[in-house]
GROMACS .gro file of C-alpha atoms in nm:
model
  407
    1MET     CA    1  -1.123  -0.520   0.138
    2SER     CA    2  -1.215  -0.256   0.417
    3SER     CA    3  -1.101   0.100   0.377
    4GLY     CA    4  -1.135   0.190   0.745
    5PRO     CA    5  -1.356   0.493   0.816
    6PHE     CA    6  -1.416   0.532   0.455
    7ASP     CA    7  -1.587   0.202   0.410
    8VAL     CA    8  -1.924   0.359   0.367
    9PRO     CA    9  -2.145   0.217   0.081
   10LEU     CA   10  -2.248   0.491  -0.188
   11GLN     CA   11  -2.621   0.406  -0.142
   12THR     CA   12  -2.560   0.503   0.225
   13LEU     CA   13  -2.390   0.826   0.141
   14ARG     CA   14  -2.669   0.923  -0.103
   15ARG     CA   15  -2.924   0.896   0.177
   16ARG     CA   16  -2.744   1.187   0.355
   17THR     CA   17  -2.913   1.522   0.366
   18SER     CA   18  -2.601   1.751   0.421
   19GLU     CA   19  -2.478   1.995   0.161
   20LYS     CA   20  -2.218   1.774   0.020
   21TRP     CA   21  -2.476   1.510  -0.107
   22ARG     CA   22  -2.768   1.740  -0.184
   23ALA     CA   23  -2.617   2.022  -0.384
   24ALA     CA   24  -2.590   1.827  -0.711
   25PRO     CA   25  -2.812   1.567  -0.898
   26PRO     CA   26  -2.774   1.208  -0.787
   27ASP     CA   27  -2.560   1.108  -1.093
   28VAL     CA   28  -2.282   1.340  -0.976
   29LEU     CA   29  -1.993   1.227  -0.752
   30PRO     CA   30  -1.942   1.520  -0.505
   31LEU     CA   31  -1.581   1.562  -0.417
   32TRP     CA   32  -1.604   1.939  -0.322
   33VAL     CA   33  -1.730   2.080   0.012
   34ALA     CA   34  -1.513   1.991   0.329
   35GLU     CA   35  -1.717   1.681   0.459
   36MET     CA   36  -1.576   1.350   0.470
   37ASP     CA   37  -1.756   1.022   0.365
   38VAL     CA   38  -1.713   0.849   0.716
   39MET     CA   39  -1.925   0.722   0.995
   40VAL     CA   40  -1.901   0.906   1.317
   41ALA     CA   41  -1.654   0.773   1.567
   42GLU     CA   42  -1.813   0.552   1.829
   43PRO     CA   43  -1.711   0.755   2.129
   44ILE     CA   44  -1.881   1.055   1.973
   45VAL     CA   45  -2.200   0.868   1.904
   46ARG     CA   46  -2.210   0.739   2.268
   47ALA     CA   47  -2.166   1.085   2.405
   48LEU     CA   48  -2.439   1.229   2.200
   49HIS     CA   49  -2.670   0.941   2.267
   50ASP     CA   50  -2.606   0.974   2.631
   51ALA     CA   51  -2.678   1.343   2.629
   52VAL     CA   52  -3.005   1.317   2.439
   53ALA     CA   53  -3.115   1.029   2.647
   54LEU     CA   54  -3.065   1.250   2.955
   55GLY     CA   55  -3.233   1.542   2.800
   56ASP     CA   56  -2.896   1.721   2.813
   57THR     CA   57  -2.993   1.959   2.522
   58GLY     CA   58  -2.965   2.299   2.684
   59TYR     CA   59  -2.685   2.574   2.635
   60ALA     CA   60  -2.323   2.527   2.629
   61SER     CA   61  -2.128   2.587   2.946
   62GLY     CA   62  -1.792   2.550   3.102
   63THR     CA   63  -1.425   2.489   2.994
   64GLY     CA   64  -1.445   2.121   2.927
   65TYR     CA   65  -1.383   2.156   2.555
   66ALA     CA   66  -1.076   2.377   2.595
   67GLU     CA   67  -0.944   2.145   2.857
   68ALA     CA   68  -0.987   1.853   2.633
   69LEU     CA   69  -0.813   2.043   2.356
   70ALA     CA   70  -0.524   2.131   2.584
   71GLY     CA   71  -0.478   1.764   2.654
   72PHE     CA   72  -0.487   1.666   2.299
   73ALA     CA   73  -0.240   1.946   2.197
   74ALA     CA   74   0.004   1.828   2.475
   75GLN     CA   75  -0.020   1.449   2.372
   76ARG     CA   76  -0.033   1.501   1.983
   77TRP     CA   77   0.179   1.807   1.922
   78GLY     CA   78   0.389   1.841   2.231
   79TRP     CA   79   0.243   2.167   2.306
   80GLY     CA   80   0.182   2.231   2.676
   81GLY     CA   81   0.132   2.594   2.624
   82LEU     CA   82  -0.261   2.608   2.556
   83ASP     CA   83  -0.379   2.811   2.837
   84VAL     CA   84  -0.733   2.734   2.919
   85GLY     CA   85  -0.756   3.064   3.102
   86CYS     CA   86  -0.665   3.253   2.784
   87SER     CA   87  -0.938   3.073   2.577
   88ALA     CA   88  -1.300   3.118   2.494
   89LEU     CA   89  -1.577   2.910   2.340
   90VAL     CA   90  -1.701   3.039   2.000
   91PRO     CA   91  -1.968   2.898   1.749
   92ASP     CA   92  -1.728   2.791   1.498
   93VAL     CA   93  -1.386   2.890   1.356
   94MET     CA   94  -1.496   3.147   1.112
   95THR     CA   95  -1.731   3.312   1.357
   96GLY     CA   96  -1.446   3.321   1.605
   97ILE     CA   97  -1.211   3.484   1.353
   98VAL     CA   98  -1.457   3.752   1.274
   99GLU     CA   99  -1.502   3.821   1.640
  100VAL     CA  100  -1.133   3.839   1.692
  101LEU     CA  101  -1.094   4.078   1.411
  102LYS     CA  102  -1.359   4.290   1.565
  103LEU     CA  103  -1.142   4.325   1.864
  104ILE     CA  104  -0.803   4.401   1.689
  105THR     CA  105  -0.899   4.579   1.363
  106ALA     CA  106  -1.134   4.866   1.270
  107PRO     CA  107  -1.362   4.914   0.955
  108GLY     CA  108  -1.141   5.004   0.657
  109ASP     CA  109  -0.846   4.821   0.798
  110THR     CA  110  -0.653   4.576   0.567
  111VAL     CA  111  -0.640   4.199   0.654
  112VAL     CA  112  -0.382   3.992   0.462
  113VAL     CA  113  -0.435   3.639   0.328
  114SER     CA  114  -0.223   3.403   0.145
  115PRO     CA  115  -0.398   3.250  -0.172
  116PRO     CA  116  -0.496   3.013  -0.279
  117VAL     CA  117  -0.669   3.001   0.055
  118TYR     CA  118  -1.013   2.904   0.207
  119PRO     CA  119  -1.277   3.126   0.024
  120PRO     CA  120  -1.460   3.252   0.357
  121PHE     CA  121  -1.141   3.433   0.437
  122TYR     CA  122  -1.239   3.681   0.170
  123ALA     CA  123  -1.618   3.670   0.212
  124PHE     CA  124  -1.636   3.719   0.590
  125VAL     CA  125  -1.362   3.992   0.608
  126GLU     CA  126  -1.512   4.192   0.331
  127HIS     CA  127  -1.859   4.153   0.477
  128MET     CA  128  -1.721   4.331   0.811
  129ASP     CA  129  -1.598   4.625   0.597
  130ARG     CA  130  -1.229   4.537   0.598
  131ARG     CA  131  -1.011   4.523   0.294
  132VAL     CA  132  -0.833   4.201   0.187
  133ALA     CA  133  -0.479   4.217   0.066
  134GLU     CA  134  -0.299   3.911  -0.084
  135ALA     CA  135   0.043   3.756  -0.017
  136PRO     CA  136   0.035   3.449  -0.250
  137LEU     CA  137   0.206   3.124  -0.161
  138THR     CA  138   0.512   3.043  -0.367
  139ALA     CA  139   0.491   2.809  -0.653
  140GLU     CA  140   0.586   2.525  -0.419
  141SER     CA  141   0.297   2.620  -0.206
  142ARG     CA  142   0.499   2.772   0.082
  143LEU     CA  143   0.462   3.094   0.258
  144ASP     CA  144   0.644   3.375   0.089
  145PRO     CA  145   0.832   3.612   0.342
  146ASP     CA  146   0.892   3.878   0.057
  147ALA     CA  147   0.526   3.880  -0.032
  148LEU     CA  148   0.418   3.889   0.339
  149GLY     CA  149   0.647   4.175   0.411
  150ALA     CA  150   0.519   4.373   0.129
  151ALA     CA  151   0.155   4.301   0.215
  152PHE     CA  152   0.209   4.374   0.584
  153GLU     CA  153   0.295   4.740   0.509
  154GLY     CA  154  -0.003   4.929   0.640
  155ALA     CA  155  -0.214   4.607   0.726
  156ALA     CA  156  -0.368   4.556   1.063
  157ALA     CA  157  -0.397   4.158   1.071
  158TYR     CA  158  -0.298   3.849   0.888
  159LEU     CA  159  -0.517   3.540   0.850
  160LEU     CA  160  -0.286   3.240   0.865
  161CYS     CA  161  -0.412   2.918   0.742
  162ASN     CA  162  -0.209   2.644   0.948
  163PRO     CA  163  -0.209   2.386   0.789
  164HIS     CA  164  -0.312   2.537   0.470
  165ASN     CA  165  -0.638   2.485   0.285
  166PRO     CA  166  -0.642   2.398  -0.012
  167THR     CA  167  -0.279   2.299  -0.062
  168GLY     CA  168  -0.244   2.078   0.248
  169THR     CA  169   0.092   2.260   0.326
  170VAL     CA  170   0.214   2.217   0.668
  171HIS     CA  171   0.402   2.524   0.775
  172SER     CA  172   0.741   2.463   0.939
  173ARG     CA  173   0.836   2.621   1.283
  174GLN     CA  174   1.104   2.825   1.097
  175GLU     CA  175   0.840   2.952   0.860
  176LEU     CA  176   0.598   3.041   1.133
  177GLU     CA  177   0.878   3.218   1.336
  178ARG     CA  178   0.953   3.434   1.033
  179VAL     CA  179   0.583   3.513   1.001
  180ALA     CA  180   0.570   3.612   1.365
  181ALA     CA  181   0.887   3.826   1.321
  182LEU     CA  182   0.752   4.010   1.009
  183ALA     CA  183   0.413   4.073   1.185
  184ASP     CA  184   0.576   4.205   1.488
  185GLU     CA  185   0.792   4.438   1.298
  186ALA     CA  186   0.492   4.568   1.098
  187GLY     CA  187   0.264   4.590   1.394
  188VAL     CA  188   0.031   4.310   1.243
  189ARG     CA  189  -0.167   4.075   1.448
  190VAL     CA  190  -0.176   3.728   1.336
  191VAL     CA  191  -0.503   3.521   1.368
  192ALA     CA  192  -0.435   3.148   1.288
  193ASP     CA  193  -0.706   2.917   1.154
  194GLU     CA  194  -0.578   2.581   1.268
  195ILE     CA  195  -0.897   2.371   1.207
  196HIS     CA  196  -0.710   2.114   1.012
  197ALA     CA  197  -0.424   2.058   1.271
  198PRO     CA  198  -0.539   1.711   1.359
  199LEU     CA  199  -0.511   1.598   0.998
  200VAL     CA  200  -0.127   1.596   0.952
  201VAL     CA  201   0.005   1.271   0.815
  202GLY     CA  202   0.338   1.095   0.760
  203ASP     CA  203   0.660   1.262   0.882
  204ALA     CA  204   0.524   1.610   0.890
  205ARG     CA  205   0.466   1.773   1.225
  206PHE     CA  206   0.201   2.034   1.308
  207THR     CA  207   0.351   2.344   1.487
  208PRO     CA  208   0.080   2.557   1.668
  209PHE     CA  209   0.142   2.919   1.578
  210LEU     CA  210   0.121   3.030   1.936
  211SER     CA  211   0.411   2.796   2.025
  212VAL     CA  212   0.656   2.971   1.818
  213ALA     CA  213   0.887   3.264   1.938
  214GLY     CA  214   0.733   3.607   1.885
  215ALA     CA  215   0.375   3.490   1.861
  216GLU     CA  216   0.259   3.628   2.199
  217ARG     CA  217   0.027   3.881   2.047
  218GLY     CA  218  -0.140   3.625   1.817
  219PHE     CA  219  -0.448   3.425   1.833
  220CYS     CA  220  -0.545   3.075   1.704
  221LEU     CA  221  -0.885   2.906   1.641
  222LEU     CA  222  -0.907   2.541   1.692
  223SER     CA  223  -1.182   2.277   1.655
  224ALA     CA  224  -1.251   1.908   1.624
  225SER     CA  225  -1.481   1.975   1.334
  226LYS     CA  226  -1.258   1.870   1.043
  227GLY     CA  227  -1.053   1.594   1.216
  228TRP     CA  228  -1.369   1.410   1.326
  229ASN     CA  229  -1.609   1.524   1.042
  230LEU     CA  230  -1.839   1.726   1.276
  231PRO     CA  231  -1.910   2.049   1.078
  232GLY     CA  232  -2.298   2.009   1.158
  233LEU     CA  233  -2.214   2.016   1.529
  234LYS     CA  234  -2.092   2.378   1.562
  235ALA     CA  235  -1.827   2.453   1.827
  236ALA     CA  236  -1.466   2.580   1.837
  237VAL     CA  237  -1.220   2.742   2.077
  238VAL     CA  238  -1.018   3.053   2.035
  239VAL     CA  239  -0.687   3.083   2.232
  240ALA     CA  240  -0.504   3.410   2.283
  241GLY     CA  241  -0.128   3.442   2.315
  242PRO     CA  242  -0.004   3.584   2.655
  243ALA     CA  243   0.015   3.940   2.514
  244ALA     CA  244  -0.329   3.911   2.355
  245ALA     CA  245  -0.529   3.798   2.672
  246SER     CA  246  -0.648   4.149   2.746
  247ASP     CA  247  -0.793   4.163   2.392
  248LEU     CA  248  -0.978   3.832   2.424
  249ALA     CA  249  -1.120   3.957   2.755
  250ARG     CA  250  -1.304   4.219   2.567
  251MET     CA  251  -1.490   3.962   2.352
  252PRO     CA  252  -1.869   4.007   2.425
  253GLU     CA  253  -2.024   3.742   2.656
  254GLU     CA  254  -2.285   3.676   2.399
  255VAL     CA  255  -2.039   3.533   2.157
  256GLY     CA  256  -2.001   3.226   2.384
  257HIS     CA  257  -2.391   3.176   2.369
  258GLY     CA  258  -2.362   3.061   1.989
  259PRO     CA  259  -2.200   2.715   2.020
  260SER     CA  260  -2.424   2.411   2.012
  261HIS     CA  261  -2.421   2.228   2.341
  262LEU     CA  262  -2.435   1.902   2.160
  263GLY     CA  263  -2.151   2.031   1.942
  264VAL     CA  264  -1.940   2.087   2.246
  265ILE     CA  265  -2.020   1.741   2.384
  266ALA     CA  266  -1.923   1.588   2.053
  267HIS     CA  267  -1.602   1.769   2.008
  268THR     CA  268  -1.496   1.711   2.368
  269ALA     CA  269  -1.551   1.336   2.336
  270ALA     CA  270  -1.362   1.337   2.005
  271LEU     CA  271  -1.049   1.493   2.161
  272ARG     CA  272  -1.063   1.287   2.479
  273ALA     CA  273  -1.169   0.937   2.341
  274GLY     CA  274  -1.138   0.948   1.960
  275GLY     CA  275  -0.762   0.906   1.914
  276ALA     CA  276  -0.776   0.559   1.782
  277TRP     CA  277  -1.039   0.647   1.527
  278LEU     CA  278  -0.840   0.942   1.416
  279ASP     CA  279  -0.523   0.727   1.376
  280GLU     CA  280  -0.720   0.500   1.147
  281LEU     CA  281  -0.863   0.794   0.945
  282LEU     CA  282  -0.513   0.934   0.909
  283ALA     CA  283  -0.388   0.598   0.764
  284GLY     CA  284  -0.692   0.599   0.523
  285LEU     CA  285  -0.609   0.961   0.403
  286GLY     CA  286  -0.244   0.877   0.352
  287ALA     CA  287  -0.349   0.585   0.138
  288ASN     CA  288  -0.596   0.797  -0.051
  289ARG     CA  289  -0.330   1.078  -0.109
  290VAL     CA  290  -0.094   0.819  -0.266
  291LEU     CA  291  -0.386   0.662  -0.465
  292LEU     CA  292  -0.493   1.004  -0.601
  293ALA     CA  293  -0.134   1.096  -0.703
  294GLU     CA  294  -0.106   0.758  -0.879
  295LEU     CA  295  -0.439   0.797  -1.064
  296LEU     CA  296  -0.367   1.148  -1.181
  297ALA     CA  297  -0.026   1.050  -1.292
  298ARG     CA  298  -0.163   0.752  -1.499
  299ARG     CA  299  -0.500   0.880  -1.619
  300LEU     CA  300  -0.465   1.268  -1.617
  301PRO     CA  301  -0.096   1.349  -1.639
  302ALA     CA  302  -0.168   1.700  -1.762
  303VAL     CA  303  -0.323   1.786  -1.419
  304ARG     CA  304  -0.042   1.897  -1.181
  305TYR     CA  305  -0.080   1.784  -0.825
  306ARG     CA  306   0.162   1.848  -0.541
  307PRO     CA  307   0.052   1.623  -0.249
  308GLY     CA  308   0.039   1.804   0.091
  309ASP     CA  309   0.105   1.662   0.433
  310ALA     CA  310  -0.232   1.756   0.581
  311THR     CA  311  -0.610   1.779   0.523
  312TYR     CA  312  -0.815   1.570   0.284
  313LEU     CA  313  -0.801   1.828   0.014
  314ALA     CA  314  -0.600   1.830  -0.309
  315TRP     CA  315  -0.529   2.134  -0.508
  316LEU     CA  316  -0.530   2.048  -0.886
  317ASP     CA  317  -0.356   2.277  -1.133
  318CYS     CA  318  -0.544   2.222  -1.463
  319THR     CA  319  -0.349   2.485  -1.673
  320ASP     CA  320  -0.209   2.238  -1.909
  321LEU     CA  321  -0.556   2.098  -2.003
  322GLY     CA  322  -0.599   2.427  -2.199
  323PHE     CA  323  -0.955   2.508  -2.098
  324ALA     CA  324  -0.914   2.762  -1.813
  325ALA     CA  325  -1.171   3.007  -1.960
  326ALA     CA  326  -1.439   2.741  -1.959
  327GLY     CA  327  -1.737   2.827  -1.743
  328GLY     CA  328  -1.724   3.202  -1.764
  329ASP     CA  329  -1.525   3.506  -1.868
  330ARG     CA  330  -1.552   3.709  -1.536
  331PRO     CA  331  -1.187   3.768  -1.422
  332GLY     CA  332  -1.077   3.757  -1.063
  333ARG     CA  333  -1.209   3.575  -0.754
  334GLY     CA  334  -1.539   3.398  -0.789
  335ASN     CA  335  -1.819   3.282  -0.562
  336VAL     CA  336  -1.766   2.969  -0.378
  337HIS     CA  337  -2.092   2.822  -0.508
  338GLU     CA  338  -2.054   2.921  -0.876
  339VAL     CA  339  -1.898   2.636  -1.067
  340THR     CA  340  -1.655   2.779  -1.312
  341GLY     CA  341  -1.342   2.692  -1.504
  342PRO     CA  342  -1.208   2.340  -1.482
  343ALA     CA  343  -1.469   2.250  -1.222
  344ALA     CA  344  -1.756   2.348  -1.450
  345PHE     CA  345  -1.603   2.124  -1.729
  346PHE     CA  346  -1.572   1.823  -1.490
  347LEU     CA  347  -1.912   1.881  -1.359
  348SER     CA  348  -2.082   1.900  -1.700
  349GLU     CA  349  -1.880   1.638  -1.890
  350ALA     CA  350  -1.770   1.391  -1.608
  351ARG     CA  351  -2.042   1.444  -1.347
  352VAL     CA  352  -1.794   1.501  -1.081
  353LEU     CA  353  -1.831   1.806  -0.864
  354LEU     CA  354  -1.502   1.989  -0.748
  355SER     CA  355  -1.456   2.332  -0.595
  356SER     CA  356  -1.373   2.614  -0.832
  357GLY     CA  357  -1.037   2.741  -0.808
  358ALA     CA  358  -1.152   3.097  -0.872
  359ALA     CA  359  -1.308   3.105  -0.517
  360PHE     CA  360  -0.971   3.059  -0.358
  361GLY     CA  361  -0.816   3.386  -0.466
  362SER     CA  362  -0.669   3.585  -0.756
  363ASP     CA  363  -0.499   3.389  -1.046
  364ALA     CA  364  -0.655   3.066  -0.936
  365GLU     CA  365  -0.906   3.028  -1.228
  366ARG     CA  366  -0.715   2.745  -1.377
  367CYS     CA  367  -0.731   2.527  -1.067
  368ALA     CA  368  -0.987   2.316  -0.870
  369ARG     CA  369  -1.000   2.168  -0.523
  370LEU     CA  370  -1.077   1.792  -0.485
  371ASN     CA  371  -1.193   1.634  -0.163
  372PHE     CA  372  -1.031   1.293  -0.129
  373GLY     CA  373  -1.188   1.213   0.207
  374THR     CA  374  -1.401   0.933   0.049
  375SER     CA  375  -1.355   0.558  -0.033
  376PRO     CA  376  -1.092   0.454  -0.270
  377ALA     CA  377  -1.368   0.309  -0.502
  378ILE     CA  378  -1.545   0.672  -0.526
  379LEU     CA  379  -1.208   0.840  -0.577
  380THR     CA  380  -1.104   0.593  -0.845
  381GLU     CA  381  -1.445   0.625  -1.029
  382ALA     CA  382  -1.411   1.005  -1.021
  383VAL     CA  383  -1.079   1.027  -1.170
  384ASP     CA  384  -1.173   0.767  -1.430
  385ARG     CA  385  -1.470   0.984  -1.520
  386MET     CA  386  -1.250   1.291  -1.545
  387ALA     CA  387  -0.994   1.133  -1.762
  388ALA     CA  388  -1.263   1.005  -1.998
  389ALA     CA  389  -1.414   1.356  -2.023
  390VAL     CA  390  -1.079   1.507  -2.101
  391GLN     CA  391  -1.042   1.291  -2.390
  392VAL     CA  392  -1.347   1.463  -2.551
  393LEU     CA  393  -1.294   1.809  -2.416
  394GLU     CA  394  -1.645   1.940  -2.504
  395LEU     CA  395  -1.635   2.246  -2.287
  396PRO     CA  396  -1.934   2.417  -2.118
  397SER     CA  397  -2.020   2.755  -2.241
  398ARG     CA  398  -2.115   2.933  -1.915
  399PRO     CA  399  -2.112   2.884  -1.534
  400VAL     CA  400  -2.330   2.620  -1.366
  401ALA     CA  401  -2.514   2.775  -1.065
  402MET     CA  402  -2.543   2.602  -0.744
  403GLU     CA  403  -2.706   2.679  -0.400
  404GLY     CA  404  -2.536   2.623  -0.070
  405ASN     CA  405  -2.379   2.787   0.235
  406ASP     CA  406  -2.019   2.699   0.306
  407ALA     CA  407  -1.691   2.598   0.157
   0.00000   0.00000   0.00000
């Protein structure tokens, strides 16, 4: 039976040279870094083939990507407010976030994040000499207005993950309006990472932050990278709210020199002609989300999993397995490429590679992130391996080091 875009043989996947498939030995099933096990959508393949055949391999130029994004946003999200004139091309979402933060914050300023959250939010902010303050999600993986209000005191900016990585939470319009109001009251600028926006499934509806009342001073970063599995073809767009356009105008021209021209071509083709492929992908992700929940309930009932409404990432709470300390005794947030805690156990004993929870923020050492953007067969085999390992519980004594670049 075909599993749509995920119908890719394991032997084909193991021939890939990207980080997901080369960071661990060949006996390991890699369900960690945010790459999906899919073939590229045909409209993207054609666009890249035509560009290379034409020798069109120079520098990125023009507003075609932003125009395609505006059309996609209007059609998919009912958002007609993406102003191409208030946008800029950037190399990727995190680089765009850094460049925006340079415009609206100063060294030593505080930037708020809501853990558990995408690890580069910490690494990039700290690398640019800003402080990170945490306003954790609630136990139900929702934004916490009280925590945000407290963290916003004295802060300069808030990095909003919308939809949220790793929980898959889709923030409601009401929640985002509350964020905008709290930020406005505290003088905090909101920068929204909306890279997973195309990957909302079921009855949930993605709400662009800039579409809510009070978000006029905010920014959002958008890309086709996650929706169409194009992280190796770097390109993204930053959009400024109406009251932030003057800030965006100060972005140095050289920032726009960084995106890959082929990346821009690929992303533009995805947004303009990749809708049918995306719909098929979303159906596959919806089925995998249900499958994962069923497998965990049946084979690993001690692992708590609250399915989200977006992304292809699952946040697994492994506290009840009782081996949270396995993989190292260093407290606090870990390095994204150091496999600790439950992830270290599953790598060592099940030969399944997950992302360590410690990298996603404070108090997340007992969790792990699983990427279910793969075939049902691989997902089933991975959970079977994990369940068999838990029956033995021979825990590793120290972290397993790994090399790599991204999360």
